[in-house]
CSV table of C-alpha atoms in Angstrom, one decimal:
chain,number,residue,atom,x,y,z
T,14,MET,CA,-22.6,16.3,-13.4
T,15,ASP,CA,-22.3,13.3,-11.1
T,16,SER,CA,-22.0,10.9,-14.1
T,17,LEU,CA,-19.1,13.1,-15.5
T,18,LEU,CA,-17.4,13.2,-12.1
T,19,PHE,CA,-17.5,9.4,-11.7
T,20,PHE,CA,-16.3,8.9,-15.3
T,21,ILE,CA,-13.3,11.0,-14.5
T,22,LEU,CA,-12.9,9.3,-11.2
T,23,ASP,CA,-12.9,5.8,-12.8
T,24,ILE,CA,-10.1,7.0,-15.2
T,25,LEU,CA,-8.0,8.5,-12.5
T,26,LYS,CA,-8.2,5.7,-10.0
T,27,VAL,CA,-7.1,3.0,-12.5
T,28,PRO,CA,-3.3,3.0,-12.3
T,29,ALA,CA,-2.8,1.5,-15.8
T,30,VAL,CA,-4.9,4.2,-17.5
T,31,LEU,CA,-3.5,7.1,-15.4
T,32,VAL,CA,0.1,6.2,-16.0
T,33,GLY,CA,-0.6,5.4,-19.6
T,34,LEU,CA,-1.9,9.0,-20.0
T,35,ILE,CA,1.2,10.4,-18.2
T,36,ALA,CA,3.4,8.4,-20.6
T,37,LEU,CA,1.4,9.6,-23.6
T,38,VAL,CA,1.8,13.3,-22.5
T,39,GLY,CA,5.5,12.8,-21.8
T,40,LEU,CA,6.2,11.2,-25.2
T,41,ILE,CA,4.3,13.9,-27.1
T,42,ALA,CA,6.2,16.6,-25.1
T,43,GLN,CA,9.4,15.0,-26.3
T,44,ARG,CA,8.1,15.1,-29.9
T,45,LYS,CA,8.6,11.4,-30.4
T,46,SER,CA,7.5,9.7,-33.6
T,47,LEU,CA,3.9,8.3,-33.7
T,48,PRO,CA,5.1,4.6,-33.6
T,49,ASP,CA,7.3,5.4,-30.5
T,50,ILE,CA,4.3,7.2,-28.8
T,51,ILE,CA,2.0,4.3,-29.4
T,52,LYS,CA,4.6,1.7,-28.3
T,53,GLY,CA,5.6,3.6,-25.2
T,54,THR,CA,2.0,4.3,-24.1
T,55,VAL,CA,0.7,0.7,-24.8
T,56,LYS,CA,3.7,-1.0,-23.1
T,57,THR,CA,3.3,1.3,-20.0
T,58,ILE,CA,-0.4,0.4,-19.7
T,59,LEU,CA,0.5,-3.3,-20.4
T,60,GLY,CA,3.0,-3.2,-17.6
T,61,PHE,CA,0.5,-1.9,-15.1
T,62,ILE,CA,-2.1,-4.4,-16.2
T,63,VAL,CA,0.4,-7.2,-15.7
T,64,LEU,CA,1.2,-5.7,-12.2
T,65,GLY,CA,-2.5,-5.5,-11.3
T,66,GLY,CA,-3.0,-9.1,-12.6
T,67,GLY,CA,-0.2,-10.3,-10.3
T,68,ALA,CA,-1.7,-8.4,-7.4
T,69,GLY,CA,-5.0,-10.0,-8.1
T,70,VAL,CA,-3.5,-13.5,-8.1
T,71,LEU,CA,-1.7,-12.7,-4.7
T,72,VAL,CA,-4.9,-11.3,-3.1
T,73,GLY,CA,-6.8,-14.3,-4.2
T,74,SER,CA,-4.3,-16.7,-2.6
T,75,LEU,CA,-4.0,-14.6,0.6
T,76,THR,CA,-7.7,-14.3,1.3
T,77,PRO,CA,-8.1,-17.9,2.5
T,78,LEU,CA,-5.0,-17.5,4.7
T,79,GLY,CA,-6.7,-14.7,6.6
T,80,GLY,CA,-9.9,-16.7,7.1
T,81,MET,CA,-8.0,-19.7,8.3
T,82,PHE,CA,-6.0,-17.6,10.8
T,83,GLU,CA,-9.2,-16.1,12.3
T,84,HIS,CA,-10.9,-19.5,12.5
T,85,SER,CA,-7.9,-21.3,13.9
T,86,PHE,CA,-7.3,-18.9,16.7
T,87,ASN,CA,-11.0,-17.9,17.2
T,88,VAL,CA,-10.4,-14.1,17.2
T,89,GLN,CA,-12.8,-11.4,16.1
T,90,GLY,CA,-12.2,-7.7,15.6
T,91,ILE,CA,-11.7,-4.9,13.1
T,92,ILE,CA,-9.8,-5.9,9.9
T,93,PRO,CA,-8.2,-2.8,8.3
T,94,ASN,CA,-8.9,-2.8,4.5
T,95,ASN,CA,-8.8,0.3,2.3
T,96,GLU,CA,-11.2,-1.1,-0.4
T,97,ALA,CA,-13.8,-2.0,2.2
T,98,ILE,CA,-13.9,1.2,4.1
T,99,VAL,CA,-13.8,3.4,0.9
T,100,SER,CA,-16.7,1.4,-0.6
T,101,MET,CA,-18.8,2.2,2.5
T,102,ALA,CA,-17.7,5.9,2.6
T,103,LEU,CA,-18.5,6.5,-1.1
T,104,GLU,CA,-22.3,6.2,-0.5
T,105,LYS,CA,-22.2,9.5,1.5
T,106,TYR,CA,-19.0,11.1,0.4
T,107,GLY,CA,-18.7,10.1,-3.2
T,108,THR,CA,-18.9,13.6,-4.8
T,109,ALA,CA,-16.5,15.1,-2.4
T,110,THR,CA,-14.1,12.2,-3.0
T,111,ALA,CA,-14.3,12.6,-6.8
T,112,LEU,CA,-13.7,16.4,-6.7
T,113,ILE,CA,-10.9,16.3,-4.1
T,114,MET,CA,-9.1,13.5,-6.1
T,115,ALA,CA,-9.4,15.4,-9.5
T,116,PHE,CA,-8.2,18.8,-8.1
T,117,GLY,CA,-5.8,17.1,-5.7
T,118,MET,CA,-3.8,15.7,-8.7
T,119,VAL,CA,-3.7,19.2,-10.2
T,120,ALA,CA,-2.5,20.5,-6.8
T,121,ASN,CA,0.2,17.8,-6.8
T,122,ILE,CA,1.6,19.2,-10.1
T,123,ILE,CA,1.4,22.8,-8.7
T,124,VAL,CA,3.2,21.8,-5.5
T,125,ALA,CA,5.9,19.9,-7.5
T,126,ARG,CA,6.3,22.9,-9.8
T,127,PHE,CA,6.7,25.6,-7.2
T,128,THR,CA,8.3,23.8,-4.3
T,129,ARG,CA,11.3,21.5,-3.8
T,130,LEU,CA,9.0,18.5,-3.5
T,131,LYS,CA,9.6,17.4,-7.1
T,132,PHE,CA,7.4,14.2,-7.2
T,133,ILE,CA,4.3,13.4,-9.2
T,134,PHE,CA,2.3,10.7,-7.4
T,135,LEU,CA,1.1,8.1,-9.9
T,136,THR,CA,-0.5,5.5,-7.7
T,137,GLY,CA,-4.1,6.2,-8.7
T,138,HIS,CA,-6.0,3.9,-6.3
T,139,HIS,CA,-4.1,5.2,-3.3
T,140,THR,CA,-4.8,8.8,-4.4
T,141,PHE,CA,-8.5,7.8,-4.5
T,142,TYR,CA,-8.4,6.3,-1.0
T,143,MET,CA,-6.6,9.3,0.5
T,144,ALA,CA,-9.0,11.7,-1.2
T,145,CYS,CA,-11.9,9.7,0.4
T,146,MET,CA,-10.4,9.8,3.9
T,147,ILE,CA,-9.6,13.5,3.7
T,148,GLY,CA,-13.2,14.2,2.5
T,149,VAL,CA,-14.7,12.2,5.4
T,150,ILE,CA,-12.6,13.9,8.1
T,151,LEU,CA,-13.1,17.4,6.7
T,152,THR,CA,-16.8,16.9,6.4
T,153,VAL,CA,-17.0,15.6,9.9
T,154,ALA,CA,-15.0,18.7,10.9
T,155,GLY,CA,-17.7,21.0,9.4
T,156,PHE,CA,-16.2,21.8,6.0
T,157,GLU,CA,-18.6,22.0,3.1
T,158,GLY,CA,-18.9,23.3,-0.5
T,159,VAL,CA,-16.0,25.1,-2.2
T,160,GLN,CA,-14.0,25.3,1.1
T,161,LEU,CA,-14.2,21.5,1.5
T,162,ILE,CA,-13.0,20.9,-2.1
T,163,PHE,CA,-10.3,23.6,-2.0
T,164,VAL,CA,-8.8,22.6,1.4
T,165,GLY,CA,-9.1,18.9,0.7
T,166,SER,CA,-7.5,19.2,-2.8
T,167,LEU,CA,-4.6,21.3,-1.5
T,168,THR,CA,-4.1,18.9,1.4
T,169,LEU,CA,-4.0,15.9,-0.9
T,170,GLY,CA,-1.6,17.7,-3.3
T,171,LEU,CA,0.8,18.4,-0.5
T,172,ILE,CA,0.6,14.8,0.8
T,173,MET,CA,1.2,13.4,-2.7
T,174,ALA,CA,4.4,15.3,-3.0
T,175,PHE,CA,5.6,15.1,0.6
T,176,PHE,CA,5.6,11.3,1.2
T,177,PRO,CA,7.6,10.4,-1.9
T,178,ALA,CA,10.2,13.1,-0.8
T,179,LEU,CA,10.3,11.5,2.7
T,180,ALA,CA,11.0,8.1,1.2
T,181,HIS,CA,13.5,9.2,-1.5
T,182,PHE,CA,16.7,8.8,0.6
T,183,TYR,CA,15.9,5.1,1.1
T,184,MET,CA,14.6,4.8,-2.5
T,185,LYS,CA,18.0,5.8,-3.8
T,186,LYS,CA,19.6,3.2,-1.7
T,187,ILE,CA,17.2,0.5,-2.9
T,188,THR,CA,17.4,1.3,-6.7
T,189,GLY,CA,20.9,2.7,-6.9
T,190,SER,CA,19.6,5.6,-9.0
T,191,ASP,CA,17.8,8.9,-8.7
T,192,ASP,CA,15.3,8.3,-11.5
T,193,VAL,CA,12.2,7.0,-9.7
T,194,GLY,CA,10.3,8.1,-6.7
T,195,PHE,CA,8.1,6.0,-4.3
T,196,GLY,CA,4.4,6.6,-4.3
T,197,HIS,CA,2.5,4.5,-1.8
T,198,PHE,CA,0.7,5.7,1.3
T,199,GLY,CA,2.5,3.3,3.7
T,200,THR,CA,5.6,5.6,3.7
T,201,LEU,CA,5.8,6.2,7.5
T,202,GLY,CA,6.1,2.4,8.1
T,203,TYR,CA,8.7,2.1,5.3
T,204,VAL,CA,10.8,5.0,6.6
T,205,LEU,CA,10.6,3.5,10.1
T,206,SER,CA,11.8,0.2,8.8
T,207,GLY,CA,14.7,1.9,6.9
T,208,ALA,CA,15.7,3.9,9.9
T,209,ILE,CA,15.7,0.8,12.1
T,210,GLY,CA,17.8,-1.0,9.5
T,211,GLN,CA,20.3,1.8,9.8
T,212,ALA,CA,20.4,1.5,13.6
T,213,VAL,CA,20.6,-2.2,14.0
T,214,GLY,CA,21.9,-3.7,10.7
T,215,LYS,CA,25.6,-2.9,10.8
T,216,GLY,CA,27.5,-5.8,9.3
T,217,SER,CA,24.3,-7.8,8.5
T,218,LYS,CA,24.4,-9.4,5.1
T,219,SER,CA,21.7,-8.7,2.5
T,220,THR,CA,18.7,-11.0,2.3
T,221,GLU,CA,19.8,-11.7,-1.3
T,222,GLU,CA,23.1,-13.2,-0.2
T,223,MET,CA,22.4,-16.8,0.8
T,224,ASP,CA,25.3,-19.1,1.7
T,225,LEU,CA,23.7,-22.5,1.0
T,226,PRO,CA,25.1,-26.0,0.6
T,227,LYS,CA,25.2,-27.3,-3.0
T,228,ASN,CA,22.2,-29.6,-2.5
T,229,LEU,CA,20.1,-26.7,-1.3
T,230,SER,CA,21.1,-24.4,-4.2
T,231,PHE,CA,17.5,-24.5,-5.5
T,232,LEU,CA,16.5,-22.1,-2.7
T,233,ARG,CA,18.5,-19.3,-4.4
T,234,ASP,CA,15.6,-19.1,-6.8
T,235,SER,CA,13.2,-16.7,-5.1
T,236,SER,CA,10.1,-18.3,-6.7
T,237,VAL,CA,11.1,-21.7,-5.3
T,238,SER,CA,12.0,-20.4,-1.8
T,239,ILE,CA,8.7,-18.4,-1.6
T,240,SER,CA,6.6,-21.4,-2.7
T,241,LEU,CA,8.2,-23.7,-0.1
T,242,THR,CA,8.0,-21.2,2.7
T,243,MET,CA,4.4,-20.3,2.0
T,244,ALA,CA,3.5,-24.0,1.7
T,245,VAL,CA,4.7,-24.5,5.3
T,246,ILE,CA,2.5,-21.6,6.5
T,247,TYR,CA,-0.5,-22.8,4.5
T,248,PHE,CA,-0.2,-26.4,5.8
T,249,ILE,CA,0.0,-25.2,9.4
T,250,LEU,CA,-3.1,-23.0,9.2
T,251,ALA,CA,-5.0,-25.5,7.0
T,252,ILE,CA,-4.3,-28.3,9.6
T,253,ALA,CA,-5.3,-26.0,12.4
T,254,SER,CA,-8.5,-25.0,10.7
T,255,GLY,CA,-9.4,-28.6,9.7
T,256,ASN,CA,-10.4,-30.3,6.5
T,257,GLU,CA,-14.2,-29.6,6.9
T,258,TYR,CA,-13.7,-25.8,7.4
T,259,VAL,CA,-11.3,-25.5,4.4
T,260,GLN,CA,-13.5,-27.6,2.1
T,261,THR,CA,-16.7,-25.8,3.0
T,262,ASN,CA,-15.4,-22.3,2.9
T,263,PHE,CA,-12.5,-22.2,0.4
T,264,SER,CA,-11.5,-25.4,-1.5
T,265,ASN,CA,-15.0,-26.3,-2.9
T,266,GLY,CA,-14.5,-30.0,-1.9
T,267,GLN,CA,-10.8,-30.3,-2.8
T,268,HIS,CA,-8.6,-32.0,-0.2
T,269,TYR,CA,-7.4,-29.3,2.2
T,270,LEU,CA,-3.7,-30.1,2.0
T,271,VAL,CA,-3.8,-30.2,-1.8
T,272,TYR,CA,-5.6,-26.9,-1.8
T,273,ALA,CA,-3.0,-25.4,0.6
T,274,LEU,CA,-0.1,-26.5,-1.6
T,275,ILE,CA,-1.8,-25.0,-4.7
T,276,GLN,CA,-2.5,-21.7,-2.9
T,277,ALA,CA,1.2,-21.5,-1.7
T,278,ILE,CA,2.5,-21.9,-5.3
T,279,THR,CA,-0.2,-19.5,-6.6
T,280,PHE,CA,1.1,-17.0,-4.1
T,281,ALA,CA,4.6,-17.4,-5.6
T,282,ALA,CA,3.2,-17.1,-9.1
T,283,GLY,CA,1.6,-13.7,-8.1
T,284,VAL,CA,4.9,-12.4,-6.9
T,285,PHE,CA,6.6,-13.6,-10.2
T,286,ILE,CA,3.9,-11.8,-12.3
T,287,ILE,CA,4.3,-8.6,-10.3
T,288,LEU,CA,8.1,-8.6,-10.8
T,289,SER,CA,7.6,-9.0,-14.5
T,290,GLY,CA,5.1,-6.1,-14.6
T,291,VAL,CA,7.5,-3.9,-12.7
T,292,ARG,CA,10.4,-4.5,-15.1
T,293,LEU,CA,8.1,-3.6,-18.0
T,294,ILE,CA,6.9,-0.4,-16.4
T,295,LEU,CA,10.4,0.8,-15.4
T,296,SER,CA,11.7,0.4,-18.9
T,297,GLU,CA,8.9,2.6,-20.3
T,298,ILE,CA,7.7,5.2,-17.7
T,299,VAL,CA,11.1,6.7,-16.8
T,300,PRO,CA,12.1,7.7,-20.3
T,301,ALA,CA,8.5,8.9,-21.0
T,302,PHE,CA,8.5,10.9,-17.8
T,303,THR,CA,11.5,13.0,-19.0
T,304,GLY,CA,9.1,14.9,-21.3
T,305,ILE,CA,6.9,15.8,-18.3
T,306,SER,CA,9.8,17.0,-16.2
T,307,GLU,CA,11.3,19.0,-19.1
T,308,LYS,CA,8.1,20.8,-20.0
T,309,LEU,CA,5.9,21.1,-17.0
T,310,VAL,CA,7.8,20.4,-13.8
T,311,PRO,CA,11.6,20.7,-14.1
T,312,ASN,CA,13.5,17.8,-12.3
T,313,ALA,CA,10.2,16.0,-11.5
T,314,LYS,CA,10.3,12.3,-10.8
T,315,PRO,CA,7.4,9.7,-11.1
T,316,ALA,CA,6.4,8.3,-7.7
T,317,LEU,CA,5.2,4.7,-8.3
T,318,ASP,CA,3.4,2.0,-6.4
T,319,CYS,CA,5.1,-0.2,-3.7
T,320,PRO,CA,5.8,-3.3,-5.9
T,321,ILE,CA,8.2,-1.1,-7.8
T,322,VAL,CA,10.9,-2.1,-5.2
T,323,PHE,CA,10.2,-5.9,-5.2
T,324,PRO,CA,12.7,-6.8,-7.9
T,325,TYR,CA,15.5,-5.3,-6.0
T,326,ALA,CA,15.3,-7.8,-3.1
T,327,PRO,CA,12.8,-10.7,-3.7
T,328,ASN,CA,13.9,-12.5,-0.6
T,329,ALA,CA,13.3,-9.4,1.5
T,330,VAL,CA,9.7,-9.4,0.1
T,331,LEU,CA,8.9,-12.7,1.8
T,332,ILE,CA,10.9,-12.0,5.0
T,333,GLY,CA,9.2,-8.6,5.3
T,334,PHE,CA,5.7,-10.1,4.9
T,335,LEU,CA,6.3,-12.7,7.6
T,336,SER,CA,7.9,-10.3,10.0
T,337,SER,CA,5.2,-7.7,9.6
T,338,PHE,CA,2.5,-10.3,10.1
T,339,ALA,CA,4.3,-11.4,13.3
T,340,GLY,CA,4.4,-7.8,14.5
T,341,GLY,CA,0.6,-7.6,13.9
T,342,VAL,CA,0.0,-10.8,15.9
T,343,VAL,CA,2.1,-9.6,18.8
T,344,SER,CA,0.3,-6.3,18.7
T,345,LEU,CA,-3.1,-8.0,18.7
T,346,ILE,CA,-2.1,-9.8,21.9
T,347,ILE,CA,-1.1,-6.5,23.5
T,348,LEU,CA,-4.3,-4.8,22.4
T,349,GLY,CA,-6.2,-7.7,24.0
T,350,GLN,CA,-4.3,-7.3,27.3
T,351,LEU,CA,-5.0,-3.6,27.3
T,352,SER,CA,-8.7,-4.2,26.6
T,353,TRP,CA,-8.5,-1.9,23.6
T,354,VAL,CA,-10.3,-2.4,20.3
T,355,LEU,CA,-8.8,-5.4,18.5
T,356,ILE,CA,-7.2,-4.8,15.2
T,357,LEU,CA,-6.7,-8.1,13.4
T,358,PRO,CA,-3.7,-8.5,11.2
T,359,GLY,CA,-5.0,-8.3,7.6
T,360,VAL,CA,-2.9,-10.6,5.4
T,361,VAL,CA,-3.2,-8.4,2.3
T,362,PRO,CA,-1.9,-5.1,3.9
T,363,HIS,CA,0.8,-7.1,5.8
T,364,PHE,CA,2.0,-8.6,2.6
T,365,PHE,CA,2.1,-5.5,0.3
T,366,CYS,CA,3.2,-3.1,3.0
T,367,GLY,CA,5.3,-5.6,5.1
T,368,ALA,CA,7.1,-6.8,2.1
T,369,THR,CA,8.0,-3.2,1.1
T,370,ALA,CA,9.1,-2.5,4.7
T,371,GLY,CA,11.4,-5.6,4.4
T,372,VAL,CA,13.0,-4.2,1.2
T,373,PHE,CA,13.5,-0.8,2.9
T,374,GLY,CA,15.0,-2.4,6.0
T,375,ASN,CA,17.2,-4.7,3.9
T,376,ALA,CA,18.6,-1.7,1.9
T,377,THR,CA,20.0,-0.1,5.1
T,378,GLY,CA,20.5,-3.0,7.5
T,379,GLY,CA,20.5,-6.3,5.6
T,380,ARG,CA,18.7,-9.3,7.0
T,381,ARG,CA,18.6,-7.9,10.5
T,382,GLY,CA,17.1,-4.6,9.2
T,383,ALA,CA,14.5,-6.5,7.1
T,384,ILE,CA,13.3,-8.6,10.0
T,385,ILE,CA,13.3,-6.0,12.8
T,386,GLY,CA,12.2,-3.1,10.5
T,387,ALA,CA,9.3,-5.0,9.0
T,388,PHE,CA,8.3,-6.3,12.5
T,389,ALA,CA,8.1,-2.7,13.7
T,390,HIS,CA,6.1,-1.8,10.7
T,391,GLY,CA,3.6,-4.5,11.6
T,392,VAL,CA,3.3,-3.0,15.1
T,393,LEU,CA,2.8,0.5,13.7
T,394,ILE,CA,0.0,-0.5,11.3
T,395,THR,CA,-1.8,-2.3,14.1
T,396,PHE,CA,-1.8,0.6,16.6
T,397,LEU,CA,-2.4,3.5,14.2
T,398,PRO,CA,-6.0,2.4,13.3
T,399,VAL,CA,-6.8,2.4,17.0
T,400,PHE,CA,-6.3,6.1,17.2
T,401,LEU,CA,-7.7,6.8,13.7
T,402,LEU,CA,-11.1,5.2,14.4
T,403,PRO,CA,-12.4,8.1,16.7
T,404,VAL,CA,-11.9,10.8,14.1
T,405,LEU,CA,-13.8,9.1,11.3
T,406,GLY,CA,-17.3,10.0,12.5
T,407,SER,CA,-19.9,7.3,11.9
T,408,LEU,CA,-17.4,5.3,9.8
T,409,GLY,CA,-15.4,4.8,13.1
T,410,PHE,CA,-18.1,2.3,14.1
T,411,ALA,CA,-17.7,0.1,11.0
T,412,ASN,CA,-16.0,-3.3,11.2
T,413,THR,CA,-13.1,-2.1,9.0
T,414,THR,CA,-10.9,0.9,8.6
T,415,PHE,CA,-8.0,2.3,6.6
T,416,SER,CA,-5.0,-0.1,6.7
T,417,ASP,CA,-1.7,1.6,5.6
T,418,ALA,CA,0.5,3.8,7.8
T,419,ASP,CA,0.1,7.1,6.1
T,420,PHE,CA,-3.7,7.0,6.3
T,421,GLY,CA,-3.4,6.6,10.1
T,422,GLY,CA,-0.8,9.3,10.4
T,423,VAL,CA,-2.6,11.9,8.2
T,424,GLY,CA,-6.0,11.0,9.5
T,425,ILE,CA,-5.0,11.4,13.2
T,426,ILE,CA,-3.3,14.8,12.5
T,427,LEU,CA,-6.3,16.1,10.5
T,428,GLY,CA,-8.7,14.7,13.1
T,429,TYR,CA,-7.0,16.4,16.0
T,430,MET,CA,-6.8,19.7,14.0
T,431,ALA,CA,-10.5,19.4,13.5
T,432,GLN,CA,-11.1,18.9,17.2
T,433,TYR,CA,-9.1,22.0,18.3
T,434,LEU,CA,-9.2,24.4,15.4
T,435,SER,CA,-12.0,26.1,13.4
T,436,THR,CA,-12.5,25.4,9.7
T,437,ASN,CA,-11.0,28.8,8.9
T,438,MET,CA,-8.0,28.2,11.0
T,439,ILE,CA,-7.4,24.8,9.3
T,440,THR,CA,-7.7,26.5,5.9
T,441,ALA,CA,-5.2,29.1,6.9
T,442,ALA,CA,-2.8,26.4,8.2
T,443,ILE,CA,-2.9,24.4,5.0
T,444,ILE,CA,-2.5,27.5,2.8
T,445,GLY,CA,0.3,28.7,5.1
T,446,LEU,CA,2.2,25.4,4.7
T,447,PHE,CA,2.0,25.7,0.9
T,448,VAL,CA,3.2,29.3,1.0
T,449,LEU,CA,6.2,28.4,3.3
T,450,LEU,CA,7.3,25.6,0.9
T,451,VAL,CA,7.1,28.0,-2.1
T,452,ALA,CA,9.0,30.6,-0.2
T,453,HIS,CA,11.7,28.1,0.9
T,454,ASN,CA,12.1,27.0,-2.8
T,455,TYR,CA,12.4,30.6,-4.0
T,456,LEU,CA,14.9,31.7,-1.2
T,457,SER,CA,17.0,28.5,-1.8
T,458,LYS,CA,17.3,29.4,-5.5
T,459,LYS,CA,18.2,33.0,-4.6
T,460,SER,CA,21.0,31.8,-2.2
T,461,VAL,CA,22.4,29.5,-4.8
T,462,GLU,CA,22.5,32.3,-7.4
């Protein structure tokens, strides 16, 4: 039974396979010809593999940057990292995670079918992480057996439909269409950035509008501007860390400045690969998803991973990363002054989530929105883990924790519910929320009629 569960889990948590299956079902539902079904399914999987390859290149180039930062400034603390905390949790909560994830995806379809939250969440690895966190908190709260799986799955299904709906106002501004939803559990930070952009960005030009002298026109190419900007950052941290540290820990004997330059350009290559993968995915998944929405969930939209917004504002991607990381550094200093637990700014979450926050802020408030919105995002994802740690039981004492904003928001709410409510009261509250959403949908349709 465990082997079957983990086989299913491995299929569902791989975004390429999951979205390929969704595309396959959608194309079959539309009664497409066999060649079209094969082409659409394979190209969708290919797009996600390209996207994952780009993400791997990025993470590989960012890892040394984080190590150099910690060494240069001699700071130690907790580094939020979803993969690390989940790998630790699976030893004890693996079966619960697998079952909550599998039934949670079914619950997502049911929620989208019978409520006004018409989004199918397709970011498999984030579904996996959220299922794990829900399983941990509910187990610590005293849930077990069927009740644990039922409440965990329904909670996950509601979350998977709610957060894309929350982000959709800004998503329409970014993409200029209503075809694609946003499925990444950093939504609270992105919506915060978008709202700040609305508040402060009046009259600010987009990050993509650069008025440059003719001899600096090469900076209009985002790959070039990203390479040069990251080269400056890598050089500063490499020099601060010293040749010996870089050669011993990262460059395998290569001169530290040559290594820094190569890593900076590798970072830009990762962004370039991601943008290519996103374009391939969008050209295939949206038409294929029409079959799902027509047959199973009327008017449903696919909610896709955060790099889906990167092609709409490549300059905001870099600005968002740097601003979010700056927010993390400032917040680290504040935590030190308060003598609270130190949350170190993880370079990987600050890139993927901060870059996305920059795109959201730019969509509503131009350059000013991208900078201030992403900075606020960096502050948010530094402070949320401080309040999440106490509700994770024994995992709260690990040297890592969940990184993205929605994990903090959901975890804190569930954790405090667990402190003040019995398991039956929590069950009733989750079921009651689902019933209210169904009733609202039904009554809205009645009023229209």
